[in-house]
Every structure is written in structure tokens, then in C-alpha cells.
Coordinates of N, CA and C in Angstrom, one line a residue:
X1270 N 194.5 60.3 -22.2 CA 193.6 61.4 -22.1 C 193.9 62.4 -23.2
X1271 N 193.2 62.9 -24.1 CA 193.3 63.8 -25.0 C 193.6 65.5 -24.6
X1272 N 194.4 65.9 -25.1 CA 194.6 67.7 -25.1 C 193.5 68.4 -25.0
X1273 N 192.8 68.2 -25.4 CA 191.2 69.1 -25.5 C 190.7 68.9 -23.9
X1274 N 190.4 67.4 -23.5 CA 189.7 67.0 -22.3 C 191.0 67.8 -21.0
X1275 N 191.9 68.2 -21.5 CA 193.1 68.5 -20.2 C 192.8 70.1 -20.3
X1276 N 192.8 70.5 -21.8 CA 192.2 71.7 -21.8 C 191.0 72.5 -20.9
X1277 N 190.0 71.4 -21.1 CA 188.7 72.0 -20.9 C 188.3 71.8 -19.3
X1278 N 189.8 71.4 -18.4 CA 189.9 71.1 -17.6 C 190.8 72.7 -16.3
X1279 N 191.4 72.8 -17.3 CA 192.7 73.9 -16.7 C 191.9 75.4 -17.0
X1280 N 190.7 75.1 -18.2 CA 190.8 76.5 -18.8 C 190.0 77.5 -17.7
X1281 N 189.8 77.0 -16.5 CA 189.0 77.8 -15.4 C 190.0 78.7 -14.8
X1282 N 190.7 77.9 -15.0 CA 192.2 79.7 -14.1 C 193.0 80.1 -15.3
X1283 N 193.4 79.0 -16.4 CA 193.8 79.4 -17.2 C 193.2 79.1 -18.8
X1284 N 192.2 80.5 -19.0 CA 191.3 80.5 -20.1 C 192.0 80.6 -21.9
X1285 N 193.1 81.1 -21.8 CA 194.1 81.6 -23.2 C 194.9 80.0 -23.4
X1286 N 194.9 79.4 -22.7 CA 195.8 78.4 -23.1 C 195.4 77.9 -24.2
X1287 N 196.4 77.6 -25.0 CA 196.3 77.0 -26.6 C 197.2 75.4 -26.8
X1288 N 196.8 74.6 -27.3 CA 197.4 73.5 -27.9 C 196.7 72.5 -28.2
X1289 N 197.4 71.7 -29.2 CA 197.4 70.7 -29.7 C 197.5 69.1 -29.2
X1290 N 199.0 69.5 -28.7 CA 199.6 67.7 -28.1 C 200.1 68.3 -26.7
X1291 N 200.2 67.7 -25.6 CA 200.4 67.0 -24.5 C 201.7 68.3 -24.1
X1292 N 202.6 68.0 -24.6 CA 203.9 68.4 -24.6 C 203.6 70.1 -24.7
X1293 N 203.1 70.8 -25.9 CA 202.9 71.9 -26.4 C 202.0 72.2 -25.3
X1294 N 200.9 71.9 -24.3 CA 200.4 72.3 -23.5 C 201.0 72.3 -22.2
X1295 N 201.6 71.3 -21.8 CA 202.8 71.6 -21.0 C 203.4 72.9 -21.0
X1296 N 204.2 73.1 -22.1 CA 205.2 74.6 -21.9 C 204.2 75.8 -22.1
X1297 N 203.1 76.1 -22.4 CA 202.0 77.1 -22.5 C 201.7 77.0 -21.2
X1298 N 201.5 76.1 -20.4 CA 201.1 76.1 -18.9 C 202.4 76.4 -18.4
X1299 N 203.8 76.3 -18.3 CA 204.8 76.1 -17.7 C 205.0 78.3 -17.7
X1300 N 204.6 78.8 -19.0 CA 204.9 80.0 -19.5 C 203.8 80.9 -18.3
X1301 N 202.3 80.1 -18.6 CA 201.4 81.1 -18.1 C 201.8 80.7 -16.3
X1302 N 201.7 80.1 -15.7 CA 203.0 80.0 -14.4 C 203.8 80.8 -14.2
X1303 N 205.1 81.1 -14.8 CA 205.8 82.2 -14.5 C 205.5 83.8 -13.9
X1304 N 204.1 84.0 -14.7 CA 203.7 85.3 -13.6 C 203.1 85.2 -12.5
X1305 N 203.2 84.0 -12.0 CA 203.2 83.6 -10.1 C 204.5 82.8 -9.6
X1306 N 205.2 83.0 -10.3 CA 206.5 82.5 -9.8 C 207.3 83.9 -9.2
X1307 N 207.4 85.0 -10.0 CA 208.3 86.1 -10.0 C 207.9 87.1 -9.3
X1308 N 208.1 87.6 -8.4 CA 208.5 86.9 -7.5 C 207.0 86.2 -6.8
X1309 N 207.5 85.3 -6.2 CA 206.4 84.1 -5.3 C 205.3 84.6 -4.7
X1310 N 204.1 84.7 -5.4 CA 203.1 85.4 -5.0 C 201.4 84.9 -3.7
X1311 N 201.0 85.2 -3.1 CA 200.4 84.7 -2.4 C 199.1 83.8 -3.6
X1312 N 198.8 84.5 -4.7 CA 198.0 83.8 -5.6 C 198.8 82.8 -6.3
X1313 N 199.7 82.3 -6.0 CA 200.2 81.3 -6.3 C 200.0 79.8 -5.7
X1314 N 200.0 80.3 -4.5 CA 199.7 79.6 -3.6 C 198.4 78.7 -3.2
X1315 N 197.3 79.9 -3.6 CA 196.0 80.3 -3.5 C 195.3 79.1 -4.8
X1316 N 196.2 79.5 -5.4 CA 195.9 78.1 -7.1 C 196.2 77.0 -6.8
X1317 N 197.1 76.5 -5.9 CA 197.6 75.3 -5.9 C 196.4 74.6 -4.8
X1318 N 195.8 75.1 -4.0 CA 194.8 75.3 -3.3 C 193.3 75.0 -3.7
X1319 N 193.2 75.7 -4.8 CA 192.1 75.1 -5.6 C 192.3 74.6 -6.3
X1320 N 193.5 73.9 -6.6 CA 193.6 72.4 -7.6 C 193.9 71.3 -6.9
X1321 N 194.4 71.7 -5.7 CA 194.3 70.5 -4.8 C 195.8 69.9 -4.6
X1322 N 196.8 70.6 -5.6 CA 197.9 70.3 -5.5 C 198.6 69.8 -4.1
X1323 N 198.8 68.8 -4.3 CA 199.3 68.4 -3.0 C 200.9 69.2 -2.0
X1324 N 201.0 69.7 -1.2 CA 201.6 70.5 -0.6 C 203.1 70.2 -0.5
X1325 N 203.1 68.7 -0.7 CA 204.6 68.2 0.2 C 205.2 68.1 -1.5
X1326 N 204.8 68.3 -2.4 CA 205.0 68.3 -4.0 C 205.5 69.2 -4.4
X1327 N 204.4 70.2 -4.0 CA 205.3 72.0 -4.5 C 206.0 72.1 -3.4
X1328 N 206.3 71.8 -2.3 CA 207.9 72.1 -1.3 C 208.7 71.7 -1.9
X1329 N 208.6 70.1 -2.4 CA 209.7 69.6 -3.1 C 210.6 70.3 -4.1
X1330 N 209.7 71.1 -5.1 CA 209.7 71.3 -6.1 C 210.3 72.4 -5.8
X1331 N 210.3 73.8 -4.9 CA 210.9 74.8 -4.3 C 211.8 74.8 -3.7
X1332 N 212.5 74.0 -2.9 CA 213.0 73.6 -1.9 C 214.3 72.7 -2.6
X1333 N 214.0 72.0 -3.5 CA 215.3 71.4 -3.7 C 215.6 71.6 -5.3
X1334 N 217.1 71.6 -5.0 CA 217.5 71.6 -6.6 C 216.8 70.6 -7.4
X1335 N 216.4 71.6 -8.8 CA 215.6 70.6 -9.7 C 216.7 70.6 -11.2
X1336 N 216.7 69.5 -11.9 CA 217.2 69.6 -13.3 C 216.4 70.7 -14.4
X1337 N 215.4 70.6 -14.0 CA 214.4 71.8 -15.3 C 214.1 72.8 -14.2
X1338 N 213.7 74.2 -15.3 CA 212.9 75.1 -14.4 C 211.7 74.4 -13.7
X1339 N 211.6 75.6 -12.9 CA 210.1 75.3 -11.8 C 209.2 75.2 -12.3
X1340 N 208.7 75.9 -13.4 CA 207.8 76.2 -13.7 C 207.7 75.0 -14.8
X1341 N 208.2 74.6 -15.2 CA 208.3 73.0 -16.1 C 207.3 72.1 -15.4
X1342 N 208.0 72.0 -14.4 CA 207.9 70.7 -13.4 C 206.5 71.3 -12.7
X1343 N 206.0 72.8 -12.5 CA 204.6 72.7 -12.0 C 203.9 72.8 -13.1
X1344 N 204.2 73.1 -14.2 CA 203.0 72.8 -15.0 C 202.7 71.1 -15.1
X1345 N 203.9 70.2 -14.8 CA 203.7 69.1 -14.6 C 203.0 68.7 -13.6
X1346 N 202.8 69.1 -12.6 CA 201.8 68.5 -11.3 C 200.2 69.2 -11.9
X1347 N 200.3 70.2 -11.9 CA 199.3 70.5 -12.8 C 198.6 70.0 -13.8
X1348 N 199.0 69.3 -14.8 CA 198.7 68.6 -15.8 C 198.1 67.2 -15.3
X1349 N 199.3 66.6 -14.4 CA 198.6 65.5 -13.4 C 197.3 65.5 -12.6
X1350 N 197.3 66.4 -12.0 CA 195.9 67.0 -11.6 C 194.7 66.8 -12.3
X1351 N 194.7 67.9 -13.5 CA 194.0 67.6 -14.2 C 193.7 66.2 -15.0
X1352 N 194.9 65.4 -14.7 CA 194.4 64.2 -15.2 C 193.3 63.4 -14.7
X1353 N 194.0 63.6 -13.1 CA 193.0 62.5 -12.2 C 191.7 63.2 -11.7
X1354 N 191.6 64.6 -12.2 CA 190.2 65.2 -12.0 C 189.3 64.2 -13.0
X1355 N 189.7 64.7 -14.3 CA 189.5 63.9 -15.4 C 189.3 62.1 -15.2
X1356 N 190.0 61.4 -14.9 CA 189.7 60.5 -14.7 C 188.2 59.9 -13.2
X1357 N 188.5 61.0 -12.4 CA 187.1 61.0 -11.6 C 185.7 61.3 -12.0
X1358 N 185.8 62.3 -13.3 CA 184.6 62.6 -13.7 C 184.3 61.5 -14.7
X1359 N 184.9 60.7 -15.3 CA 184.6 59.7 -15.7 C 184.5 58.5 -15.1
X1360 N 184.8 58.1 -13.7 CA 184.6 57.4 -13.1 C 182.9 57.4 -12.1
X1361 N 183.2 58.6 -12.2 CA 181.6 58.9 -10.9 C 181.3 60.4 -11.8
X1362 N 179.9 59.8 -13.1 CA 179.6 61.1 -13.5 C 178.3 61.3 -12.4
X1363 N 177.8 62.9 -12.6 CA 176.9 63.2 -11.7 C 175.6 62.8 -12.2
X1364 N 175.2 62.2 -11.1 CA 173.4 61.9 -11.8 C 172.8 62.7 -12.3
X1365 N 171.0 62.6 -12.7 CA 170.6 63.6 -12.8 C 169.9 64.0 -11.7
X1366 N 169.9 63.8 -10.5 CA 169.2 64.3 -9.3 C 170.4 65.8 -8.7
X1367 N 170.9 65.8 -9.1 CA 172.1 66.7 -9.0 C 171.5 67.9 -9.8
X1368 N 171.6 67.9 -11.1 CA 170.3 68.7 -12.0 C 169.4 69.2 -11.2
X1369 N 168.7 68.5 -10.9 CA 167.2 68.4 -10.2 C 167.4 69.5 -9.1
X1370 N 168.5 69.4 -8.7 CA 168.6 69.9 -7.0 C 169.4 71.3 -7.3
X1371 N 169.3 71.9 -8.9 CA 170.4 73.0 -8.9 C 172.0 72.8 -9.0
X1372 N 172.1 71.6 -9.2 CA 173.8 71.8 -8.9 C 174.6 71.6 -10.5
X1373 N 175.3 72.4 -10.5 CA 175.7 72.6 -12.3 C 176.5 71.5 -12.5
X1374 N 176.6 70.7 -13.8 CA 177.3 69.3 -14.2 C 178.6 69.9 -14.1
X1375 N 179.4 68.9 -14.3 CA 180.8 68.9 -14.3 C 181.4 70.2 -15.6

């Protein structure tokens, strides 16, 4: 999956993100994260929620000693996210009766 398509994916909560490669978008998302880490805010929460982030993932991730910062490792579930969104909208794009009926494309 390309940087642009992960981009144009994330850029709905996070519009400033910048990059190139894979990695470089990682630590831009790991950075813009940290001002819901410090201290642990209820909109943190609230994000993970509308990305669908799975719950027993970010416990893990809080909860037990990690080798990297947190914020590393959630921009990594994050990034995964956006992958498999991504790979859904190319699996099942929306007809055009979706159109028809008002409802905005992907």
C-alpha cells in the first residue's frame, strides 16, 4: 500500500501529516499522538473509537512494559488500521446506487 493512500486515509483526524515513505509517516503519527498521551485524555480514547482500534491492543500496549515508546507502537496499530480500511475499500467499492441515494463515496 502506498504512503499517499495511508495518508488520505488518517488525514480525517490527522490533517498536517506529512510524508513520503512508510516509516517517516509512522514517527509523524507517533509525534502527532503524543498530545493525547500526556496526560491520557478522554479524546484519546474517543479516536481509538472511531478507528475502530481494537480495545484488548491499546490495553496491551498501556498496561505492559513495551521496548519502544507508546506512542511508536500506537501509531503502529493505527497505521494497520488504516491499512485494512484500505484494503476494504478496495475490496467492496461503493456502487453507484449509494450516489443515487445521497451517500458520499469513500
Amino acid at each position: 500500500m502506498s504512503t499517499p493512500a495511508l495518508l488520505s486515509i488518517l488525514a480525517k483526524d490527522f490533517p498536517f501529516l506529512q510524508a513520503q515513505e512508510e516509516a517517516q509517516l509512522e514517527e509523524a503519527l507517533a509525534q502527532a499522538l503524543l498530545s493525547y498521551l500526556d496526560p491520557l485524555q478522554e479524546a484519546f480514547f474517543q479516536l481509538c473509537y472511531r478507528w475502530d482500534i481494537a480495545e484488548h491492543k491499546v490495553r496491551q500496549i498501556l498496561e505492559q512494559p513495551q521496548n519502544e515508546p507508546i506512542n511508536i507502537l500506537l501509531a503502529q496499530l493505527f497505521i494497520a488500521r488504516a491499512k485494512e480500511k484500505w484494503a476494504y475499500r478496495q475490496a467492496y467499492p461503493q456502487k453507484e446506487a449509494d450516489e443515487e441515494d445521497g451517500v458520499a463515496p469513500w
